[in-house]
PDB file of C-alpha atoms in Angstrom:
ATOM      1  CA  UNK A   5      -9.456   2.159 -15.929  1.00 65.00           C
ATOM      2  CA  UNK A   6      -8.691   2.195 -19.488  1.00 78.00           C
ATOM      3  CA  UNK A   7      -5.936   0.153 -19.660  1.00 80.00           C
ATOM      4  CA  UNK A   8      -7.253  -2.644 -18.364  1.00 80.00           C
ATOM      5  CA  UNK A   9      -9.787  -3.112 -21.630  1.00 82.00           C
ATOM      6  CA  UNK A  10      -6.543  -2.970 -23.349  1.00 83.00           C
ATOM      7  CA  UNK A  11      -5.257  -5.382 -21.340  1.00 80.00           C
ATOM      8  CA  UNK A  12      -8.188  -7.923 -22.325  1.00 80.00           C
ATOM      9  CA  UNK A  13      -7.667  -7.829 -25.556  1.00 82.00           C
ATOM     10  CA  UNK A  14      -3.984  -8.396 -25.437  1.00 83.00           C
ATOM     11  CA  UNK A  15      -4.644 -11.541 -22.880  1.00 82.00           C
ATOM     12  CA  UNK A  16      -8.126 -12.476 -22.343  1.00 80.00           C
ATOM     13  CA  UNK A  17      -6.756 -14.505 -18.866  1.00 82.00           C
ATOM     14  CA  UNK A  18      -4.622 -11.943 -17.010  1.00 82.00           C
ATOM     15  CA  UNK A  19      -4.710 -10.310 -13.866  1.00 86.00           C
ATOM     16  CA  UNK A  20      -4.830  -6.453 -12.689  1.00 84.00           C
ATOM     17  CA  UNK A  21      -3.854  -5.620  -9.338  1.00 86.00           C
ATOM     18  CA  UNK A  22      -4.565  -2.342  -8.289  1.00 83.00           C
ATOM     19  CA  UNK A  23      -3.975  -1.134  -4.737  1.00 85.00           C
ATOM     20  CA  UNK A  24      -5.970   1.054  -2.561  1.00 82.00           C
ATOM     21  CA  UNK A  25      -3.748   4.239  -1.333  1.00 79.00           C
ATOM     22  CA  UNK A  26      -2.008   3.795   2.063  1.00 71.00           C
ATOM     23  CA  UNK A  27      -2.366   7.723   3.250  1.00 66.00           C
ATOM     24  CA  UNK A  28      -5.907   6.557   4.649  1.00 58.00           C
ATOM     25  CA  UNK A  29      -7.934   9.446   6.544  1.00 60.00           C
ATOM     26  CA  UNK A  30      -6.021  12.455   4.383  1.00 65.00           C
ATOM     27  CA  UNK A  31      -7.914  14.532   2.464  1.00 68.00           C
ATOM     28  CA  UNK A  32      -9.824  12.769  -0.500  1.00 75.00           C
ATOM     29  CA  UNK A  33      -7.727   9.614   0.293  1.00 79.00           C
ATOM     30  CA  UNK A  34     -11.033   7.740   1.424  1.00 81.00           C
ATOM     31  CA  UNK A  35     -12.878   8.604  -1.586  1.00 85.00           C
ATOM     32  CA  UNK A  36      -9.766   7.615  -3.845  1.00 85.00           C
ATOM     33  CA  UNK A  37      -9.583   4.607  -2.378  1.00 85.00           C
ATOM     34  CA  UNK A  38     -13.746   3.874  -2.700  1.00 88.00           C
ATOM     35  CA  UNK A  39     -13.385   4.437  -6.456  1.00 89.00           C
ATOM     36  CA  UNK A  40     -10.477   2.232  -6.860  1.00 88.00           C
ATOM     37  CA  UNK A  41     -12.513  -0.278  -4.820  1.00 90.00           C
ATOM     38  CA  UNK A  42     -15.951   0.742  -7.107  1.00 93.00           C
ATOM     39  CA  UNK A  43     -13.206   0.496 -10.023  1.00 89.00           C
ATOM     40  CA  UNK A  44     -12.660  -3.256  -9.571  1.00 89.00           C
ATOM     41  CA  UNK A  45     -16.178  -4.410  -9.057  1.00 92.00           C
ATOM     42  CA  UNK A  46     -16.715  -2.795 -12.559  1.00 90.00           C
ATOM     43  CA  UNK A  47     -14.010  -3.816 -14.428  1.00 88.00           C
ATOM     44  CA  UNK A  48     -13.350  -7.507 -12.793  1.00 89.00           C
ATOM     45  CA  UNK A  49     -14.364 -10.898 -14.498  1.00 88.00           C
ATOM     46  CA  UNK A  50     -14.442 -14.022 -13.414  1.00 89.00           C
ATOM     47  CA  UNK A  51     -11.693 -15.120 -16.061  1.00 89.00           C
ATOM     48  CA  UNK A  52      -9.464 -11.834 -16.302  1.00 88.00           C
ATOM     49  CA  UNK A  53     -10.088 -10.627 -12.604  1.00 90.00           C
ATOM     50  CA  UNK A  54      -8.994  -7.169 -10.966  1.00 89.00           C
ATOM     51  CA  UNK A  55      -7.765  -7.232  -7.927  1.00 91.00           C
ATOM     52  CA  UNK A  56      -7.906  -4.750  -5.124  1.00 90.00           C
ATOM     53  CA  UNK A  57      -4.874  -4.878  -2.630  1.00 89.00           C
ATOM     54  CA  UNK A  58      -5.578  -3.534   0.584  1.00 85.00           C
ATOM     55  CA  UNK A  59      -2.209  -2.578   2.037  1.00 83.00           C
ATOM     56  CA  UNK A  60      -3.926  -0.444   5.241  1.00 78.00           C
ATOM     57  CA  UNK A  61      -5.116  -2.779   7.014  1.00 77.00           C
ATOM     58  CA  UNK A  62      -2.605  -4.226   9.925  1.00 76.00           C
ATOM     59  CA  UNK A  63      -1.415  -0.596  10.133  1.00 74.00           C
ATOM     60  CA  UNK A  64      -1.071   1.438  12.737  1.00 70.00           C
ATOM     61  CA  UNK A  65      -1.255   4.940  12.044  1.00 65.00           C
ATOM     62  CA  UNK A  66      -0.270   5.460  15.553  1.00 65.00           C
ATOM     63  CA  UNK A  67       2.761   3.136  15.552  1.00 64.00           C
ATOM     64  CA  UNK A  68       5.090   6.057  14.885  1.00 64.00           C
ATOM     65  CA  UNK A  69       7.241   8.539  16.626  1.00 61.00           C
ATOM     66  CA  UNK A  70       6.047  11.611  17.069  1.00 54.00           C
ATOM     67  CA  UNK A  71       8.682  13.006  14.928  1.00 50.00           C
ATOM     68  CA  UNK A  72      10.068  12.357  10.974  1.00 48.00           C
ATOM     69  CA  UNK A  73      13.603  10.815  10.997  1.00 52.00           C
ATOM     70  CA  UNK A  74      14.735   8.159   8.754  1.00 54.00           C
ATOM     71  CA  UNK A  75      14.558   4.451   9.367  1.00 53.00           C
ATOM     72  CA  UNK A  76      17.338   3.445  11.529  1.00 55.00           C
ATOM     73  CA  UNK A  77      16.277  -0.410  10.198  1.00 59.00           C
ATOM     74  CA  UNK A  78      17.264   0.360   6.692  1.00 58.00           C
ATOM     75  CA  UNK A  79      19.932  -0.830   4.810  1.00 54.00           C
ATOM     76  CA  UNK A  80      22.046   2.239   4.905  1.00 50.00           C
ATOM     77  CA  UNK A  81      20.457   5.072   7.559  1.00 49.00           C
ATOM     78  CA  UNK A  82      21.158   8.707   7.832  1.00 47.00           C
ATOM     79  CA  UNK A  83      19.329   8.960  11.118  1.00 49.00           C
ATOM     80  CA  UNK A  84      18.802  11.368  13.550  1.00 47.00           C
ATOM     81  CA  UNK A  85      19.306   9.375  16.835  1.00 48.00           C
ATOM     82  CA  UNK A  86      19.462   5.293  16.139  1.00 45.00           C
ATOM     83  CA  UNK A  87      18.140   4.923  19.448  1.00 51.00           C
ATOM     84  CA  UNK A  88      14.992   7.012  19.155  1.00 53.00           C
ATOM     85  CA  UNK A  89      13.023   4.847  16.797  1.00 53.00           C
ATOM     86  CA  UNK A  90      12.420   1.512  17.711  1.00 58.00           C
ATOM     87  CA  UNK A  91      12.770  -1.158  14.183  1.00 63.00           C
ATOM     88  CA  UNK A  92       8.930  -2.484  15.504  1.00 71.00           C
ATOM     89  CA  UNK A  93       7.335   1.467  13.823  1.00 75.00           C
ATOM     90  CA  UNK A  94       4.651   0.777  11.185  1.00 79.00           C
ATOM     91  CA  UNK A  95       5.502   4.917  10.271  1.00 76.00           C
ATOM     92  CA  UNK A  96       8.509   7.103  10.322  1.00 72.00           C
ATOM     93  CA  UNK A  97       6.201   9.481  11.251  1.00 67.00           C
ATOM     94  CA  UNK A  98       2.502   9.351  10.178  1.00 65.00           C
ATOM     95  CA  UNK A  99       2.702   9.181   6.765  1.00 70.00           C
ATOM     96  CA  UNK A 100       6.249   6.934   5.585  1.00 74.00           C
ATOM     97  CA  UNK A 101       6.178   3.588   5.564  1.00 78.00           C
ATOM     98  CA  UNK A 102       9.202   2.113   7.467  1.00 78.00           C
ATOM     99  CA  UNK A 103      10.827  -0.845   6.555  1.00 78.00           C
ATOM    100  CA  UNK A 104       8.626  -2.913   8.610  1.00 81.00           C
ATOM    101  CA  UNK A 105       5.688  -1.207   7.006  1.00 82.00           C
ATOM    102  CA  UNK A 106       7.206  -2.115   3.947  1.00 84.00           C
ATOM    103  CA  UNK A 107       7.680  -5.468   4.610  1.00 85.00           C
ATOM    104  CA  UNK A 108       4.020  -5.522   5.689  1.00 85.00           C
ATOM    105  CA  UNK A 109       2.691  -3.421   2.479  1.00 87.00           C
ATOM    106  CA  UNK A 110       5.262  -5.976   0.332  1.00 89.00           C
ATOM    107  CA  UNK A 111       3.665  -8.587   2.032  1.00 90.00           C
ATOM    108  CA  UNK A 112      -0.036  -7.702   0.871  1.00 88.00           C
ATOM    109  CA  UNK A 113       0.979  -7.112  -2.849  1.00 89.00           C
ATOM    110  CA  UNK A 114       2.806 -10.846  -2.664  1.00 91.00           C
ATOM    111  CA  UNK A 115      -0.786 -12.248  -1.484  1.00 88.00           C
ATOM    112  CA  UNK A 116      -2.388 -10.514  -3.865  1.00 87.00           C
ATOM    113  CA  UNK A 117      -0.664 -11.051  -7.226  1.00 85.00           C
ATOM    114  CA  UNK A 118      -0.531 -15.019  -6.541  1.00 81.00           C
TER     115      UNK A 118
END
């Protein structure tokens, strides 16, 4: 939060993007994520905005094997079994992004910072 007066003073017209925590539902992730959300309302102005990414939602926490094992989808793998996690996962397990929940969570910063 203090950068961003910082930030005003170096460029009265910029834009802050901060993004909401994607390990939803763990403990004291909700009320992280509330005060970066109470964070923006506060610090945002209509001509040097703050922006709040929200890269949870089209997540599925349940979208994920029910074990860890490295993305098989990846550039270069080390992977248990190749054939044992689909490249469709949200999760390597339920708290790793895979690549397509990278893709998605890359996705939501892109929309965000335009």
């Amino acid at each position: 939060a203090q950068i961003i007066p910082i930030l005003d003073n170096k460029n009265t017209q910029g834009k802050a993007v901060y993004s909401k925590d994607v390990y939803q539902n763990q403990t004291g992730m909700n009320a992280l994520n509330q005060g970066y959300a109470d964070l923006v309302v506060e610090m945002s102005k209509p001509e040097s905005p703050v922006v709040l990414v929200d890269i949870n939602t089209g997540f599925d926490r349940n979208n994920a094997p029910l074990y860890m094992c490295t993305d098989p989808c990846a550039a270069a793998p080390i992977i248990c079994n190749p054939d044992l996690i689909p490249c469709n996962y949200d999760f390597l397990d339920t708290l790793h992004p895979s690549v397509q929940g990278a893709r998605k969570i890359a996705d939501r910063w892109f929309i965000s910072i335009l």
